[in-house]
């Protein structure tokens, strides 16, 4: 089996030798119709027959792994692709560090691995469900195509996790694979597993914030799982990361383009007070303070995805060699962390203070700190766009205690600077920190579809370059 090139002959493109693995192939072929039903039901609404200029993975060679062509989404080739096996790979951390990486699930870590794979798998269809209405209000065909690209790739990521469940977890794995198609984002009875994946993505600013902040959590979690001593999981996540980069690109450049348009419209109208919200909104663009509030909301929801500050689950997963740290191989320490500490922000006697905790218990925080650093790079790019048009405003990430539902700070209320406040004061001032109903109504009023090739809605600037170097007026979606 050539692991670089993908076998496209069967129903399920793959580089895992499915043709020689009848049991798993049959299990996946049985799962396939349910998946397609889910996609028709919960995937992009109203565009299933449209031809979309999509990227499909055809190889796992980093130099040329994808091809672009028009595809109807239900006919997209959702395949199972693992990054090439690293010869003689060792478990890189934890108590098994230096032992041969596992090609099968070690019995004692079966439940732990299954749980992590199911949680990861659950987020993928959840995001498609959250974004299913957005096609109708796309600000351009370019953006519509990017949305659908993200959606089909999240679908492929679900396939990736389902393959692991079907191949390595027997009957339990099959049940979990079914359950992944049954849960629904935001459903009161059968919700998705993690909080942020049950929130709404009501408009395109939210979509760009989600792909900036929540997909970036995806990147961090996949990086941590890509370190796993369980080699098939590591290889799966390594390949998923190549696709994930585009999702964050969509988010970050989407917000940048909104900012550019707002600042340009302000300049053209001779407005330089970014806080004169009414005047800015009259120009038909989104004011910067509202963009800040959306960032506050999506960043804080994404922080919740890192779990609690002090976590035995995280400690156990690292000790077991199952889930590592961000870029484990670049860290200079013993990679076992049996001694040593990590500084964690905690709530101590009603105050927010740093406390040194055992390094193993603080692993969720370590990953979250790496995440915040990564987010700040993106926010820096947004601020450069604002600076270029000399508008006196800076987007800032809120404090980690702000608007939290999981962990240390879920029991208190804090403003975006981390000042604690009473519940009553928070309720009174909530609309200053996260989008109010009026903000949401205003944004919604702008969400009018623009479907002419090369044209963009008035609240967002065109991109600098096209997808696959296509010209500005390229018809990225041929709407049926
Ligand atoms: N919501 O020990 P703790 C992506 C539960 S995004 C609800 O602190 P742990 C994507 C927790 O399950 C990346 N419950 O948690 C992005 C535990 O319950 P049990 C997705 C939560 O395990 C965009 C209890 O609280 N991948 O790919 O250290 C588009 C104690 O928690 C939450 C992963 O997350 C929450 N937010 O850390 C598409 C990787 N947080 O077991 C896709 C896999 C915690 O006591 N998952 N709880 O019943 C993990 O690594 C970990 O499970 C978590 C939580 C980081 C999620």
Coordinates of N, CA and C in Angstrom, one line a residue, residues 225-376:
X225 N -2.9 15.7 20.4 CA -3.2 14.3 20.1 C -2.2 13.7 19.1
X226 N -1.7 14.6 18.2 CA -0.7 14.2 17.2 C 0.5 13.6 17.9
X227 N 0.8 14.0 19.1 CA 1.9 13.5 19.9 C 1.7 12.1 20.4
X228 N 0.5 11.6 20.3 CA 0.1 10.4 21.0 C 0.9 9.2 20.8
X229 N 1.1 8.4 21.8 CA 1.9 7.1 21.6 C 1.0 6.1 20.8
X230 N -0.3 6.3 20.7 CA -1.1 5.5 19.9 C -1.0 6.0 18.4
X231 N -0.2 5.3 17.7 CA 0.3 5.8 16.4 C -0.8 6.1 15.4
X232 N -1.8 5.3 15.2 CA -2.9 5.6 14.3 C -3.5 7.0 14.6
X233 N -3.7 7.3 15.9 CA -4.3 8.6 16.3 C -3.3 9.7 15.9
X234 N -2.1 9.5 16.2 CA -1.1 10.5 15.9 C -1.1 10.8 14.4
X235 N -1.1 9.8 13.6 CA -1.0 10.0 12.1 C -2.3 10.6 11.6
X236 N -3.4 10.3 12.1 CA -4.7 10.9 11.7 C -4.7 12.4 12.0
X237 N -4.3 12.7 13.2 CA -4.3 14.1 13.6 C -3.3 14.9 12.8
X238 N -2.1 14.3 12.5 CA -1.1 15.1 11.7 C -1.7 15.5 10.4
X239 N -2.4 14.6 9.8 CA -3.0 14.9 8.5 C -4.1 16.0 8.6
X240 N -4.9 15.8 9.6 CA -6.0 16.8 9.9 C -5.5 18.2 10.0
X241 N -4.3 18.3 10.6 CA -3.8 19.6 10.9 C -3.5 20.4 9.6
X242 N -3.1 19.6 8.5 CA -2.9 20.3 7.2 C -4.1 21.0 6.7
X243 N -5.3 20.4 6.9 CA -6.5 21.0 6.5 C -7.0 22.1 7.4
X244 N -6.7 22.0 8.7 CA -7.1 22.9 9.7 C -6.5 24.3 9.5
X245 N -5.3 24.4 8.9 CA -4.7 25.7 8.7 C -5.6 26.6 7.8
X246 N -6.2 26.0 6.8 CA -7.1 26.8 5.9 C -8.3 27.4 6.7
X247 N -8.8 26.6 7.7 CA -10.0 27.1 8.4 C -9.6 28.3 9.2
X248 N -8.4 28.3 9.8 CA -8.0 29.5 10.6 C -7.7 30.7 9.6
X249 N -7.2 30.4 8.5 CA -7.0 31.4 7.5 C -8.3 32.1 7.1
X250 N -9.4 31.2 6.9 CA -10.7 31.8 6.5 C -11.1 32.7 7.6
X251 N -11.0 32.3 8.9 CA -11.5 33.1 10.0 C -10.7 34.4 10.1
X252 N -9.4 34.3 10.2 CA -8.5 35.4 10.5 C -8.6 36.5 9.4
X253 N -8.6 36.0 8.1 CA -8.7 37.0 7.0 C -10.1 37.5 6.9
X254 N -11.1 36.7 7.2 CA -12.5 37.2 7.2 C -12.6 38.4 8.1
X255 N -12.1 38.2 9.4 CA -12.3 39.4 10.3 C -11.4 40.6 9.8
X256 N -10.2 40.3 9.3 CA -9.4 41.4 8.8 C -10.1 42.1 7.7
X257 N -10.8 41.4 6.8 CA -11.5 42.1 5.7 C -12.7 42.9 6.2
X258 N -13.3 42.5 7.2 CA -14.4 43.3 7.8 C -13.8 44.6 8.4
X259 N -12.7 44.4 9.1 CA -12.0 45.5 9.8 C -11.6 46.5 8.7
X260 N -11.0 46.0 7.6 CA -10.5 46.9 6.6 C -11.7 47.7 6.0
X261 N -12.8 47.0 5.7 CA -13.9 47.7 5.1 C -14.4 48.8 6.1
X262 N -14.6 48.5 7.4 CA -15.1 49.4 8.3 C -14.1 50.6 8.4
X263 N -12.8 50.4 8.5 CA -11.9 51.5 8.7 C -11.9 52.4 7.4
X264 N -12.0 51.7 6.2 CA -12.0 52.5 5.0 C -13.2 53.3 4.9
X265 N -14.4 52.7 5.2 CA -15.6 53.5 5.2 C -15.6 54.7 6.1
X266 N -15.0 54.5 7.3 CA -14.9 55.6 8.2 C -14.0 56.7 7.7
X267 N -12.8 56.3 7.1 CA -11.9 57.3 6.5 C -12.6 58.1 5.4
X268 N -13.3 57.3 4.5 CA -14.0 58.0 3.4 C -15.0 59.0 3.8
X269 N -15.7 58.6 5.0 CA -16.7 59.5 5.5 C -16.2 60.6 6.4
X270 N -14.8 60.6 6.6 CA -14.2 61.6 7.5 C -14.5 61.3 9.0
X271 N -14.9 60.1 9.3 CA -15.1 59.7 10.8 C -13.9 59.2 11.4
X272 N -13.4 59.7 12.5 CA -12.3 59.0 13.1 C -12.5 58.6 14.6
X273 N -13.8 58.7 15.1 CA -14.1 58.2 16.4 C -14.7 56.8 16.3
X274 N -13.9 55.8 16.6 CA -14.5 54.4 16.4 C -15.6 54.2 17.4
X275 N -15.8 55.0 18.4 CA -16.8 54.7 19.4 C -18.1 55.4 19.0
X276 N -18.1 56.2 18.0 CA -19.4 56.8 17.5 C -20.1 55.8 16.7
X277 N -20.7 54.8 17.5 CA -21.3 53.6 16.8 C -22.4 53.9 15.9
X278 N -23.2 54.8 16.3 CA -24.4 55.2 15.4 C -23.9 55.7 14.0
X279 N -22.9 56.6 14.1 CA -22.5 57.2 12.8 C -21.8 56.1 11.9
X280 N -21.0 55.2 12.6 CA -20.3 54.2 11.8 C -21.3 53.2 11.2
X281 N -22.3 52.8 12.0 CA -23.3 51.9 11.5 C -24.1 52.5 10.3
X282 N -24.3 53.8 10.3 CA -25.0 54.4 9.2 C -24.3 54.2 7.9
X283 N -23.0 53.9 8.0 CA -22.2 53.6 6.7 C -22.4 52.2 6.2
X284 N -23.2 51.4 7.0 CA -23.4 50.1 6.5 C -22.3 49.1 6.8
X285 N -21.5 49.4 7.8 CA -20.3 48.6 8.2 C -20.4 48.3 9.7
X286 N -19.6 47.3 10.1 CA -19.7 46.9 11.5 C -18.7 47.7 12.3
X287 N -19.2 48.4 13.3 CA -18.3 49.2 14.1 C -17.3 48.3 14.9
X288 N -16.1 48.9 15.2 CA -15.0 48.1 15.8 C -15.4 47.6 17.2
X289 N -16.1 48.5 18.1 CA -16.5 47.9 19.4 C -17.3 46.7 19.3
X290 N -18.2 46.6 18.3 CA -19.0 45.4 18.2 C -18.1 44.2 17.8
X291 N -17.2 44.4 16.9 CA -16.2 43.4 16.5 C -15.5 42.9 17.8
X292 N -15.1 43.8 18.7 CA -14.4 43.5 19.9 C -15.4 42.6 20.8
X293 N -16.6 42.9 20.8 CA -17.6 42.1 21.7 C -17.7 40.7 21.1
X294 N -17.7 40.6 19.8 CA -17.8 39.3 19.2 C -16.6 38.5 19.5
X295 N -15.4 39.1 19.5 CA -14.2 38.5 19.8 C -14.2 38.0 21.3
X296 N -14.7 38.9 22.2 CA -14.8 38.5 23.6 C -15.6 37.2 23.8
X297 N -16.7 37.2 23.0 CA -17.6 36.1 23.2 C -17.0 34.8 22.7
X298 N -16.5 34.8 21.5 CA -16.0 33.6 20.9 C -14.6 33.1 21.5
X299 N -13.8 34.0 21.9 CA -12.6 33.7 22.6 C -12.9 33.0 24.0
X300 N -13.8 33.6 24.7 CA -14.1 33.0 26.1 C -14.8 31.7 25.9
X301 N -15.7 31.5 24.9 CA -16.3 30.2 24.7 C -15.3 29.1 24.4
X302 N -14.3 29.6 23.6 CA -13.2 28.6 23.2 C -12.3 28.3 24.3
X303 N -12.1 29.2 25.2 CA -11.2 28.9 26.4 C -11.8 27.7 27.2
X304 N -13.2 27.7 27.3 CA -13.8 26.6 28.0 C -13.5 25.2 27.4
X305 N -13.1 25.2 26.2 CA -12.8 23.9 25.5 C -11.5 23.3 26.0
X306 N -10.7 24.0 26.8 CA -9.5 23.4 27.4 C -9.7 22.7 28.7
X307 N -11.0 22.6 29.2 CA -11.3 21.9 30.4 C -10.8 22.7 31.6
X308 N -10.8 22.1 32.8 CA -10.5 22.8 34.0 C -9.0 23.1 34.1
X309 N -8.7 24.1 35.0 CA -7.3 24.5 35.2 C -6.5 23.3 35.8
X310 N -7.1 22.7 36.7 CA -6.4 21.5 37.4 C -7.1 20.3 36.9
X311 N -6.5 19.4 36.2 CA -7.2 18.3 35.7 C -6.5 16.9 35.8
X312 N -7.1 16.0 36.5 CA -6.6 14.7 36.7 C -6.7 13.9 35.3
X313 N -7.7 14.2 34.6 CA -7.9 13.6 33.3 C -6.6 13.9 32.4
X314 N -6.3 15.2 32.4 CA -5.2 15.6 31.5 C -3.9 15.0 32.1
X315 N -3.7 15.0 33.4 CA -2.5 14.4 34.0 C -2.4 12.9 33.6
X316 N -3.5 12.2 33.7 CA -3.5 10.7 33.4 C -3.2 10.5 31.9
X317 N -3.8 11.3 31.1 CA -3.6 11.1 29.6 C -2.1 11.3 29.3
X318 N -1.5 12.3 29.9 CA -0.1 12.6 29.6 C 0.8 11.4 30.2
X319 N 0.5 11.1 31.4 CA 1.3 10.0 32.1 C 1.2 8.7 31.2
X320 N 0.0 8.5 30.7 CA -0.2 7.3 29.9 C 0.5 7.3 28.5
X321 N 0.9 8.5 28.1 CA 1.5 8.6 26.7 C 0.4 8.8 25.7
X322 N -0.8 9.2 26.1 CA -1.9 9.2 25.1 C -2.2 10.6 24.5
X323 N -2.0 11.7 25.4 CA -2.2 13.0 24.9 C -1.0 13.9 25.4
X324 N -0.3 14.5 24.5 CA 0.9 15.3 24.8 C 0.7 16.8 24.9
X325 N 1.8 17.5 24.8 CA 1.7 18.9 24.8 C 1.9 19.5 23.4
X326 N 1.6 20.8 23.3 CA 1.8 21.5 22.0 C 3.3 21.4 21.6
X327 N 3.6 20.8 20.4 CA 5.0 20.7 20.0 C 5.9 20.1 21.0
X328 N 5.5 19.0 21.6 CA 6.2 18.3 22.6 C 7.7 18.1 22.3
X329 N 8.0 17.8 21.0 CA 9.3 17.5 20.6 C 10.3 18.8 20.7
X330 N 9.7 20.0 20.8 CA 10.5 21.1 20.9 C 10.8 21.6 22.3
X331 N 10.1 20.9 23.2 CA 10.2 21.3 24.6 C 11.4 20.6 25.3
X332 N 12.2 21.4 26.0 CA 13.4 20.9 26.6 C 13.1 20.6 28.1
X333 N 12.7 19.4 28.3 CA 12.5 18.9 29.7 C 12.5 17.4 29.7
X334 N 12.2 16.7 30.8 CA 12.2 15.2 30.8 C 11.1 14.5 30.1
X335 N 10.1 15.3 29.7 CA 8.9 14.8 29.0 C 8.1 13.8 29.8
X336 N 8.3 13.8 31.1 CA 7.6 12.9 32.0 C 6.8 13.7 33.1
X337 N 7.4 14.8 33.5 CA 6.8 15.8 34.4 C 6.3 15.2 35.8
X338 N 7.1 14.2 36.2 CA 6.7 13.6 37.5 C 7.0 14.6 38.7
X339 N 8.0 15.4 38.4 CA 8.3 16.5 39.4 C 8.1 17.8 38.6
X340 N 8.3 18.9 39.3 CA 8.2 20.2 38.6 C 6.8 20.7 38.7
X341 N 6.7 22.1 38.5 CA 5.4 22.7 38.6 C 5.1 23.6 37.4
X342 N 3.9 24.1 37.4 CA 3.5 25.0 36.3 C 2.6 26.1 36.9
X343 N 2.8 27.4 36.6 CA 2.0 28.4 37.2 C 0.7 28.5 36.5
X344 N -0.4 28.5 37.4 CA -1.7 28.5 36.9 C -2.5 29.7 37.5
X345 N -3.3 30.4 36.8 CA -4.1 31.5 37.4 C -5.3 30.8 38.1
X346 N -5.5 31.1 39.4 CA -6.6 30.5 40.1 C -7.3 31.6 40.9
X347 N -8.5 31.1 41.4 CA -9.3 32.0 42.3 C -8.9 31.6 43.7
X348 N -8.2 32.5 44.4 CA -7.8 32.2 45.8 C -8.3 33.3 46.7
X349 N -9.2 32.9 47.7 CA -9.8 33.8 48.6 C -10.4 35.0 47.8
X350 N -11.1 34.7 46.8 CA -11.8 35.8 46.0 C -10.9 36.6 45.2
X351 N -9.6 36.2 45.0 CA -8.7 37.0 44.2 C -8.1 36.1 43.1
X352 N -7.8 36.8 42.0 CA -7.2 36.0 40.9 C -5.7 36.0 41.1
X353 N -5.1 34.8 41.3 CA -3.7 34.8 41.6 C -3.0 33.6 40.9
X354 N -1.7 33.8 40.6 CA -0.9 32.7 40.0 C -0.6 31.8 41.1
X355 N -0.7 30.5 40.8 CA -0.3 29.5 41.8 C 0.5 28.4 41.1
X356 N 1.6 28.0 41.7 CA 2.4 26.8 41.1 C 1.6 25.5 41.4
X357 N 1.3 24.8 40.4 CA 0.7 23.5 40.7 C 1.6 22.4 40.1
X358 N 1.4 21.1 40.5 CA 2.2 20.0 39.9 C 2.0 20.1 38.3
X359 N 3.2 20.0 37.6 CA 3.2 20.2 36.2 C 2.2 19.3 35.5
X360 N 2.0 18.1 36.0 CA 1.0 17.2 35.3 C -0.4 17.6 35.4
X361 N -0.7 18.2 36.6 CA -2.1 18.6 36.8 C -2.4 19.9 36.0
X362 N -1.4 20.6 35.7 CA -1.6 21.9 35.0 C -1.6 21.8 33.5
X363 N -1.6 20.6 32.9 CA -1.4 20.5 31.5 C -2.5 21.2 30.6
X364 N -3.7 21.2 31.1 CA -4.7 21.9 30.3 C -4.4 23.4 30.2
X365 N -3.8 23.9 31.3 CA -3.5 25.3 31.3 C -2.3 25.6 30.4
X366 N -1.4 24.7 30.4 CA -0.2 24.9 29.6 C -0.6 25.0 28.1
X367 N -1.5 24.1 27.7 CA -2.0 24.1 26.3 C -2.8 25.4 26.1
X368 N -3.6 25.8 27.1 CA -4.4 27.0 26.9 C -3.5 28.2 26.8
X369 N -2.4 28.2 27.6 CA -1.5 29.4 27.5 C -0.8 29.4 26.1
X370 N -0.5 28.3 25.5 CA 0.1 28.2 24.2 C -1.0 28.7 23.2
X371 N -2.2 28.4 23.4 CA -3.3 28.8 22.6 C -3.4 30.3 22.6
X372 N -3.4 30.9 23.8 CA -3.6 32.4 23.9 C -2.4 33.1 23.1
X373 N -1.2 32.6 23.3 CA -0.1 33.2 22.5 C -0.4 33.1 21.0
X374 N -0.9 32.0 20.6 CA -1.2 31.8 19.1 C -2.3 32.8 18.7
X375 N -3.3 32.9 19.6 CA -4.4 33.8 19.2 C -3.9 35.2 19.1
X376 N -3.0 35.6 20.0 CA -2.5 37.0 20.0 C -1.8 37.3 18.7

